[in-house]
Amino acid sequence: MDIERLRRIAAKKERYQTQLSRLLAAKKQSSCIEAAVSSAMGTLESGTRSFVIYGEPQSGKTEMMICLTAKLLDEGHRIIIHLLNDSVQLLQQNLDRFQRSNLSPSAKNFSDVIDPDYSLKSGYHVIFCKKNASDLAKLNLKTEKIRNKVVIDDEADFATPNALINKGDVTKINHLIQRLIGDDGIYIGVTATPARLDLNNTFDNDNEKWVNFPPHDAYTGQDSFFPLAGEAQFSLRTLPDTDDSPKYLREAIFRFLVRVASLNLNNSADDNYSMLIHTSGKKLDHKSDKKPIDDVMNALSDVHSKKFEDYTHQIGKIAATLYGDMQAERILAYIAKNSDQTTTIIMNSERDKNVDFKSATSPAAIFTFVIGGNIVSRGVTFDNLLSMFFTRDSKHKIQQDTYIQRARMFGSRRKTLPHFELTIPKQLYLDWHRCFVFHRLALEAIKTKKGSPVWLADQRISAVASTSIDKANVLLDRGEMSFPIFDYSTDLETIMQSNDPLTGLQNLQERVGADSLPNYLLEYVKHFLPLGSGSVALHPSSSVEGMKDADWDKIERSKGLFGQVTRNNPDAVHHFKMFFNSKKRARLIYKFTGNITFIKNVKNA
């Protein structure tokens, strides 16, 4: 027996390559994961020890975190701690996915690790823990003597930031996570909505070192559900903003049944699908939302019920409208035959251990209905989700990060996207749409690692909770956005003097590139022209070296470069201006006039 050979075999894990091979065998795209992992490792090699990985909601961040953990273990990091929201079900869902990936070592729940007989003094360990004060305190006691720990914080903008930052105090969760990181640890926050982490300066994360996790090819996200141009690729049903009659939910249920029937009639075998009813956060409202579902499904499964004829007649009309008269009869027959294959799951509380979490997220019945509020809004992936009924509105400002996380319809839905239906009050959809416009504009600057984000808000949408904004280091109403530096030449001035500003911007982009003038900004401007082309003003360029308090090399100024918009363009809401230095380098600045607030972290400026 060659003991040394066995030791070499045991030591050579190649965990990262093993995980990539697993994805390849499962026919899952890995290029987006490889890009994020490579960028994250490069950030660590540069000496940065606190940063954020951001990606679209439901874009596969769990698989990315599995691969990132594998790479960190390969690089010699012994203790990797994964933090999750305070939900037993969510922890179990993620822990199960890690364990099924055959990652070595197998991931452990913190409750197993804190056992006195469990040793962390040697070997490699992957630990899962909820962001719960009691659990974190126990884990701290177990790991306080362990150095160089890596903390990967899932849904990092939730519970982790210090909401007492302006009161000279620290929230308990924030304090306990800081203790866990210690003086020599690494913090990696993972989220789809990083604004709060930036504006809170959580653990001094460096926003210029953030890592972008691009979505995979099968992903459907904001471009599909909140497009700036073109027709929607799914079925959008808008509701009145004031009428909350139960008939709207009942009709949405009918359409869900029809779409499921149509899909399964065209498949070789039946698939199970779900409808998510996202209404009020109140438990009593959840129970009342269940009544229309029970009413419809009970009536359809009882052929002698008084409502059977009425409901099948309504369903038949919907089926004919959606799929034609020829298909309608087959669809009705399918629904009548399978109407008793249904289940309804109410997800009320993060601590409700009686909820069949797996049947909700991976539907166990042909017609699965899920009802919930806040718990379904973050970190929960719904497989085969085909319909979302959303009536929860806000009388006050809606919070951008909260509503972006509520886009549970995002994900790997390209195959069923033409059949997907979103039913929502019209004003709420418009507000939700604007949330994503603001969010994407803010992230454009950091995707190229050439600038800090500027977060946007208006009268109906706030960027983050105001208590989380580090007011000592965050500047409000700066009123402008900047993009990466480019080479300056005087012929660019001719472009900026174009009679048609939209053509001028297009020509400018061709010269300076899409990084320095993002496509998304151009699309946003084109689709928000309240007074036509007069809504856009291209201002004469200026030298930044005329400003004593500006950084001439970076072409930046903490108070903003643009200053007051001139009176020569009274109708303009979009303002563009170039600022250049003596080294023939320039930066384009965009300013929006109106009720939009621009919010920027200037701690490192």
mmCIF file of N, CA, C and O in Angstrom, residues 15-86:
data_model
loop_
_atom_site.group_PDB
_atom_site.id
_atom_site.type_symbol
_atom_site.label_atom_id
_atom_site.label_comp_id
_atom_site.label_asym_id
_atom_site.label_seq_id
_atom_site.Cartn_x
_atom_site.Cartn_y
_atom_site.Cartn_z
ATOM 1 N N ARG A 15 -11.591 20.898 -7.152
ATOM 2 C CA ARG A 15 -13.021 21.095 -6.884
ATOM 3 C C ARG A 15 -13.692 21.965 -7.939
ATOM 4 O O ARG A 15 -14.801 21.675 -8.388
ATOM 5 N N TYR A 16 -13.023 23.044 -8.313
ATOM 6 C CA TYR A 16 -13.632 23.991 -9.257
ATOM 7 C C TYR A 16 -13.882 23.329 -10.610
ATOM 8 O O TYR A 16 -14.962 23.435 -11.182
ATOM 9 N N GLN A 17 -12.860 22.624 -11.125
ATOM 10 C CA GLN A 17 -13.021 21.958 -12.415
ATOM 11 C C GLN A 17 -14.093 20.874 -12.350
ATOM 12 O O GLN A 17 -14.836 20.651 -13.312
ATOM 13 N N THR A 18 -14.194 20.215 -11.206
ATOM 14 C CA THR A 18 -15.232 19.195 -11.015
ATOM 15 C C THR A 18 -16.622 19.803 -11.121
ATOM 16 O O THR A 18 -17.536 19.222 -11.722
ATOM 17 N N GLN A 19 -16.795 21.003 -10.531
ATOM 18 C CA GLN A 19 -18.101 21.660 -10.587
ATOM 19 C C GLN A 19 -18.435 22.123 -12.005
ATOM 20 O O GLN A 19 -19.573 22.004 -12.457
ATOM 21 N N LEU A 20 -17.436 22.627 -12.730
ATOM 22 C CA LEU A 20 -17.677 23.031 -14.120
ATOM 23 C C LEU A 20 -18.047 21.816 -14.969
ATOM 24 O O LEU A 20 -18.915 21.903 -15.847
ATOM 25 N N SER A 21 -17.405 20.679 -14.706
ATOM 26 C CA SER A 21 -17.726 19.453 -15.439
ATOM 27 C C SER A 21 -19.147 18.991 -15.123
ATOM 28 O O SER A 21 -19.850 18.480 -16.006
ATOM 29 N N ARG A 22 -19.558 19.177 -13.881
ATOM 30 C CA ARG A 22 -20.932 18.813 -13.493
ATOM 31 C C ARG A 22 -21.938 19.651 -14.266
ATOM 32 O O ARG A 22 -22.956 19.138 -14.765
ATOM 33 N N LEU A 23 -21.690 20.955 -14.384
ATOM 34 C CA LEU A 23 -22.584 21.833 -15.135
ATOM 35 C C LEU A 23 -22.619 21.442 -16.611
ATOM 36 O O LEU A 23 -23.679 21.450 -17.240
ATOM 37 N N LEU A 24 -21.452 21.099 -17.152
ATOM 38 C CA LEU A 24 -21.380 20.694 -18.550
ATOM 39 C C LEU A 24 -22.180 19.423 -18.787
ATOM 40 O O LEU A 24 -22.922 19.320 -19.777
ATOM 41 N N ALA A 25 -22.074 18.460 -17.864
ATOM 42 C CA ALA A 25 -22.813 17.197 -17.989
ATOM 43 C C ALA A 25 -24.318 17.431 -17.905
ATOM 44 O O ALA A 25 -25.107 16.711 -18.528
ATOM 45 N N ALA A 26 -24.708 18.457 -17.133
ATOM 46 C CA ALA A 26 -26.135 18.783 -16.992
ATOM 47 C C ALA A 26 -26.615 19.728 -18.089
ATOM 48 O O ALA A 26 -27.756 20.199 -18.049
ATOM 49 N N LYS A 27 -25.721 20.015 -19.065
ATOM 50 C CA LYS A 27 -26.019 20.901 -20.190
ATOM 51 C C LYS A 27 -26.414 22.300 -19.725
ATOM 52 O O LYS A 27 -27.316 22.933 -20.268
ATOM 53 N N LYS A 28 -25.721 22.769 -18.687
ATOM 54 C CA LYS A 28 -25.934 24.124 -18.181
ATOM 55 C C LYS A 28 -24.773 25.007 -18.607
ATOM 56 O O LYS A 28 -23.618 24.583 -18.593
ATOM 57 N N GLN A 29 -25.093 26.225 -18.980
ATOM 58 C CA GLN A 29 -24.064 27.168 -19.414
ATOM 59 C C GLN A 29 -23.175 27.559 -18.234
ATOM 60 O O GLN A 29 -23.664 27.890 -17.151
ATOM 61 N N SER A 30 -21.864 27.521 -18.440
ATOM 62 C CA SER A 30 -20.937 27.840 -17.347
ATOM 63 C C SER A 30 -20.126 29.101 -17.597
ATOM 64 O O SER A 30 -19.454 29.590 -16.687
ATOM 65 N N SER A 31 -20.177 29.648 -18.821
ATOM 66 C CA SER A 31 -19.329 30.798 -19.150
ATOM 67 C C SER A 31 -19.607 31.997 -18.254
ATOM 68 O O SER A 31 -18.685 32.713 -17.853
ATOM 69 N N CYS A 32 -20.889 32.231 -17.918
ATOM 70 C CA CYS A 32 -21.228 33.363 -17.055
ATOM 71 C C CYS A 32 -20.678 33.157 -15.643
ATOM 72 O O CYS A 32 -20.199 34.103 -14.998
ATOM 73 N N ILE A 33 -20.723 31.913 -15.161
ATOM 74 C CA ILE A 33 -20.184 31.591 -13.836
ATOM 75 C C ILE A 33 -18.663 31.737 -13.837
ATOM 76 O O ILE A 33 -18.082 32.320 -12.908
ATOM 77 N N GLU A 34 -18.022 31.240 -14.883
ATOM 78 C CA GLU A 34 -16.568 31.347 -14.971
ATOM 79 C C GLU A 34 -16.119 32.809 -14.987
ATOM 80 O O GLU A 34 -15.103 33.166 -14.381
ATOM 81 N N ALA A 35 -16.897 33.660 -15.667
ATOM 82 C CA ALA A 35 -16.550 35.087 -15.730
ATOM 83 C C ALA A 35 -16.606 35.717 -14.343
ATOM 84 O O ALA A 35 -15.710 36.483 -13.951
ATOM 85 N N ALA A 36 -17.661 35.400 -13.584
ATOM 86 C CA ALA A 36 -17.822 35.981 -12.246
ATOM 87 C C ALA A 36 -16.759 35.457 -11.284
ATOM 88 O O ALA A 36 -16.173 36.227 -10.508
ATOM 89 N N VAL A 37 -16.500 34.156 -11.321
ATOM 90 C CA VAL A 37 -15.503 33.563 -10.422
ATOM 91 C C VAL A 37 -14.115 34.114 -10.734
ATOM 92 O O VAL A 37 -13.355 34.479 -9.822
ATOM 93 N N SER A 38 -13.777 34.194 -12.012
ATOM 94 C CA SER A 38 -12.471 34.730 -12.403
ATOM 95 C C SER A 38 -12.308 36.173 -11.941
ATOM 96 O O SER A 38 -11.256 36.562 -11.411
ATOM 97 N N SER A 39 -13.353 36.971 -12.120
ATOM 98 C CA SER A 39 -13.296 38.378 -11.701
ATOM 99 C C SER A 39 -13.183 38.496 -10.186
ATOM 100 O O SER A 39 -12.437 39.341 -9.675
ATOM 101 N N ALA A 40 -13.919 37.643 -9.461
ATOM 102 C CA ALA A 40 -13.872 37.680 -7.993
ATOM 103 C C ALA A 40 -12.477 37.321 -7.484
ATOM 104 O O ALA A 40 -11.942 37.970 -6.568
ATOM 105 N N MET A 41 -11.869 36.292 -8.088
ATOM 106 C CA MET A 41 -10.527 35.897 -7.653
ATOM 107 C C MET A 41 -9.511 36.987 -7.987
ATOM 108 O O MET A 41 -8.585 37.241 -7.212
ATOM 109 N N GLY A 42 -9.696 37.639 -9.129
ATOM 110 C CA GLY A 42 -8.811 38.747 -9.482
ATOM 111 C C GLY A 42 -8.933 39.896 -8.497
ATOM 112 O O GLY A 42 -7.936 40.540 -8.146
ATOM 113 N N THR A 43 -10.148 40.152 -8.049
ATOM 114 C CA THR A 43 -10.382 41.218 -7.064
ATOM 115 C C THR A 43 -9.677 40.890 -5.754
ATOM 116 O O THR A 43 -9.056 41.765 -5.126
ATOM 117 N N LEU A 44 -9.749 39.635 -5.331
ATOM 118 C CA LEU A 44 -9.064 39.220 -4.105
ATOM 119 C C LEU A 44 -7.546 39.336 -4.258
ATOM 120 O O LEU A 44 -6.849 39.781 -3.336
ATOM 121 N N GLU A 45 -7.037 38.954 -5.418
ATOM 122 C CA GLU A 45 -5.597 39.024 -5.658
ATOM 123 C C GLU A 45 -5.096 40.464 -5.641
ATOM 124 O O GLU A 45 -3.925 40.720 -5.322
ATOM 125 N N SER A 46 -5.997 41.411 -5.960
ATOM 126 C CA SER A 46 -5.603 42.824 -5.947
ATOM 127 C C SER A 46 -5.518 43.383 -4.530
ATOM 128 O O SER A 46 -5.082 44.528 -4.340
ATOM 129 N N GLY A 47 -5.924 42.600 -3.549
ATOM 130 C CA GLY A 47 -5.857 43.038 -2.160
ATOM 131 C C GLY A 47 -7.184 43.479 -1.570
ATOM 132 O O GLY A 47 -7.272 43.767 -0.366
ATOM 133 N N THR A 48 -8.229 43.552 -2.369
ATOM 134 C CA THR A 48 -9.555 43.931 -1.874
ATOM 135 C C THR A 48 -10.139 42.796 -1.045
ATOM 136 O O THR A 48 -10.177 41.650 -1.494
ATOM 137 N N ARG A 49 -10.624 43.105 0.152
ATOM 138 C CA ARG A 49 -11.130 42.061 1.051
ATOM 139 C C ARG A 49 -12.606 42.233 1.398
ATOM 140 O O ARG A 49 -13.144 41.504 2.225
ATOM 141 N N SER A 50 -13.253 43.197 0.754
ATOM 142 C CA SER A 50 -14.687 43.383 0.969
ATOM 143 C C SER A 50 -15.296 43.949 -0.308
ATOM 144 O O SER A 50 -14.983 45.068 -0.705
ATOM 145 N N PHE A 51 -16.132 43.144 -0.960
ATOM 146 C CA PHE A 51 -16.742 43.588 -2.213
ATOM 147 C C PHE A 51 -18.054 42.856 -2.431
ATOM 148 O O PHE A 51 -18.450 41.984 -1.642
ATOM 149 N N VAL A 52 -18.722 43.209 -3.524
ATOM 150 C CA VAL A 52 -20.048 42.672 -3.815
ATOM 151 C C VAL A 52 -20.044 42.008 -5.195
ATOM 152 O O VAL A 52 -19.426 42.522 -6.130
ATOM 153 N N ILE A 53 -20.724 40.877 -5.304
ATOM 154 C CA ILE A 53 -21.024 40.264 -6.598
ATOM 155 C C ILE A 53 -22.513 40.487 -6.856
ATOM 156 O O ILE A 53 -23.350 40.099 -6.040
ATOM 157 N N TYR A 54 -22.840 41.155 -7.954
ATOM 158 C CA TYR A 54 -24.240 41.455 -8.225
ATOM 159 C C TYR A 54 -24.668 40.805 -9.540
ATOM 160 O O TYR A 54 -23.882 40.664 -10.478
ATOM 161 N N GLY A 55 -25.914 40.385 -9.584
ATOM 162 C CA GLY A 55 -26.458 39.759 -10.783
ATOM 163 C C GLY A 55 -27.966 39.882 -10.780
ATOM 164 O O GLY A 55 -28.575 40.224 -9.763
ATOM 165 N N GLU A 56 -28.585 39.607 -11.896
ATOM 166 C CA GLU A 56 -30.035 39.763 -12.031
ATOM 167 C C GLU A 56 -30.783 38.829 -11.068
ATOM 168 O O GLU A 56 -30.267 37.764 -10.718
ATOM 169 N N PRO A 57 -32.006 39.195 -10.659
ATOM 170 C CA PRO A 57 -32.797 38.293 -9.803
ATOM 171 C C PRO A 57 -33.007 36.942 -10.480
ATOM 172 O O PRO A 57 -33.323 36.873 -11.667
ATOM 173 N N GLN A 58 -32.786 35.871 -9.738
ATOM 174 C CA GLN A 58 -33.026 34.503 -10.187
ATOM 175 C C GLN A 58 -32.221 34.137 -11.443
ATOM 176 O O GLN A 58 -32.710 33.445 -12.323
ATOM 177 N N SER A 59 -30.982 34.619 -11.503
ATOM 178 C CA SER A 59 -30.141 34.362 -12.680
ATOM 179 C C SER A 59 -29.161 33.217 -12.470
ATOM 180 O O SER A 59 -28.279 33.003 -13.295
ATOM 181 N N GLY A 60 -29.289 32.478 -11.364
ATOM 182 C CA GLY A 60 -28.407 31.340 -11.126
ATOM 183 C C GLY A 60 -27.279 31.635 -10.160
ATOM 184 O O GLY A 60 -26.202 31.044 -10.263
ATOM 185 N N LYS A 61 -27.524 32.525 -9.194
ATOM 186 C CA LYS A 61 -26.457 32.909 -8.268
ATOM 187 C C LYS A 61 -26.036 31.749 -7.355
ATOM 188 O O LYS A 61 -24.888 31.694 -6.921
ATOM 189 N N THR A 62 -26.955 30.824 -7.064
ATOM 190 C CA THR A 62 -26.588 29.707 -6.193
ATOM 191 C C THR A 62 -25.538 28.823 -6.859
ATOM 192 O O THR A 62 -24.548 28.425 -6.230
ATOM 193 N N GLU A 63 -25.728 28.507 -8.132
ATOM 194 C CA GLU A 63 -24.716 27.722 -8.859
ATOM 195 C C GLU A 63 -23.394 28.465 -8.898
ATOM 196 O O GLU A 63 -22.318 27.865 -8.765
ATOM 197 N N MET A 64 -23.462 29.783 -9.078
ATOM 198 C CA MET A 64 -22.228 30.577 -9.095
ATOM 199 C C MET A 64 -21.529 30.490 -7.741
ATOM 200 O O MET A 64 -20.296 30.352 -7.672
ATOM 201 N N MET A 65 -22.299 30.548 -6.654
ATOM 202 C CA MET A 65 -21.703 30.495 -5.316
ATOM 203 C C MET A 65 -21.096 29.123 -5.023
ATOM 204 O O MET A 65 -20.094 29.014 -4.316
ATOM 205 N N ILE A 66 -21.692 28.061 -5.572
ATOM 206 C CA ILE A 66 -21.109 26.727 -5.426
ATOM 207 C C ILE A 66 -19.736 26.699 -6.091
ATOM 208 O O ILE A 66 -18.748 26.231 -5.508
ATOM 209 N N CYS A 67 -19.670 27.206 -7.314
ATOM 210 C CA CYS A 67 -18.402 27.215 -8.057
ATOM 211 C C CYS A 67 -17.373 28.144 -7.417
ATOM 212 O O CYS A 67 -16.176 27.827 -7.363
ATOM 213 N N LEU A 68 -17.823 29.296 -6.929
ATOM 214 C CA LEU A 68 -16.911 30.227 -6.258
ATOM 215 C C LEU A 68 -16.337 29.585 -4.993
ATOM 216 O O LEU A 68 -15.137 29.698 -4.714
ATOM 217 N N THR A 69 -17.187 28.898 -4.250
ATOM 218 C CA THR A 69 -16.730 28.211 -3.041
ATOM 219 C C THR A 69 -15.689 27.154 -3.391
ATOM 220 O O THR A 69 -14.656 27.027 -2.719
ATOM 221 N N ALA A 70 -15.945 26.395 -4.465
ATOM 222 C CA ALA A 70 -14.992 25.379 -4.914
ATOM 223 C C ALA A 70 -13.643 26.004 -5.253
ATOM 224 O O ALA A 70 -12.578 25.483 -4.878
ATOM 225 N N LYS A 71 -13.667 27.147 -5.952
ATOM 226 C CA LYS A 71 -12.426 27.826 -6.334
ATOM 227 C C LYS A 71 -11.677 28.341 -5.108
ATOM 228 O O LYS A 71 -10.440 28.218 -5.017
ATOM 229 N N LEU A 72 -12.398 28.905 -4.150
ATOM 230 C CA LEU A 72 -11.777 29.407 -2.926
ATOM 231 C C LEU A 72 -11.124 28.272 -2.140
ATOM 232 O O LEU A 72 -10.028 28.425 -1.593
ATOM 233 N N LEU A 73 -11.791 27.121 -2.084
ATOM 234 C CA LEU A 73 -11.218 25.963 -1.405
ATOM 235 C C LEU A 73 -9.958 25.497 -2.117
ATOM 236 O O LEU A 73 -8.949 25.181 -1.485
ATOM 237 N N ASP A 74 -10.002 25.465 -3.465
ATOM 238 C CA ASP A 74 -8.822 25.079 -4.239
ATOM 239 C C ASP A 74 -7.644 26.006 -3.977
ATOM 240 O O ASP A 74 -6.483 25.580 -4.015
ATOM 241 N N GLU A 75 -7.952 27.290 -3.720
ATOM 242 C CA GLU A 75 -6.897 28.281 -3.478
ATOM 243 C C GLU A 75 -6.415 28.286 -2.032
ATOM 244 O O GLU A 75 -5.594 29.122 -1.646
ATOM 245 N N GLY A 76 -6.932 27.359 -1.217
ATOM 246 C CA GLY A 76 -6.423 27.195 0.138
ATOM 247 C C GLY A 76 -7.209 27.854 1.247
ATOM 248 O O GLY A 76 -6.780 27.831 2.413
ATOM 249 N N HIS A 77 -8.346 28.442 0.947
ATOM 250 C CA HIS A 77 -9.183 29.034 2.002
ATOM 251 C C HIS A 77 -9.911 27.900 2.728
ATOM 252 O O HIS A 77 -10.735 27.195 2.138
ATOM 253 N N ARG A 78 -9.637 27.747 4.006
ATOM 254 C CA ARG A 78 -10.120 26.573 4.752
ATOM 255 C C ARG A 78 -11.565 26.687 5.239
ATOM 256 O O ARG A 78 -12.291 25.698 5.274
ATOM 257 N N ILE A 79 -11.964 27.887 5.630
ATOM 258 C CA ILE A 79 -13.287 28.064 6.253
ATOM 259 C C ILE A 79 -14.121 29.009 5.388
ATOM 260 O O ILE A 79 -13.811 30.203 5.278
ATOM 261 N N ILE A 80 -15.160 28.480 4.763
ATOM 262 C CA ILE A 80 -16.075 29.294 3.960
ATOM 263 C C ILE A 80 -17.436 29.276 4.656
ATOM 264 O O ILE A 80 -18.036 28.209 4.832
ATOM 265 N N ILE A 81 -17.913 30.448 5.052
ATOM 266 C CA ILE A 81 -19.197 30.555 5.761
ATOM 267 C C ILE A 81 -20.219 31.229 4.855
ATOM 268 O O ILE A 81 -19.990 32.338 4.362
ATOM 269 N N HIS A 82 -21.324 30.552 4.617
ATOM 270 C CA HIS A 82 -22.413 31.102 3.811
ATOM 271 C C HIS A 82 -23.522 31.594 4.732
ATOM 272 O O HIS A 82 -24.033 30.835 5.561
ATOM 273 N N LEU A 83 -23.882 32.864 4.584
ATOM 274 C CA LEU A 83 -24.963 33.447 5.380
ATOM 275 C C LEU A 83 -26.211 33.564 4.520
ATOM 276 O O LEU A 83 -26.141 33.985 3.361
ATOM 277 N N LEU A 84 -27.367 33.201 5.100
ATOM 278 C CA LEU A 84 -28.635 33.273 4.386
ATOM 279 C C LEU A 84 -29.664 33.986 5.245
ATOM 280 O O LEU A 84 -29.505 34.097 6.466
ATOM 281 N N ASN A 85 -30.730 34.438 4.611
ATOM 282 C CA ASN A 85 -31.807 35.095 5.354
ATOM 283 C C ASN A 85 -32.380 34.170 6.407
ATOM 284 O O ASN A 85 -32.286 32.948 6.300
ATOM 285 N N ASP A 86 -33.006 34.756 7.404
ATOM 286 C CA ASP A 86 -33.494 34.002 8.559
ATOM 287 C C ASP A 86 -34.734 33.186 8.189
ATOM 288 O O ASP A 86 -35.852 33.483 8.606
#
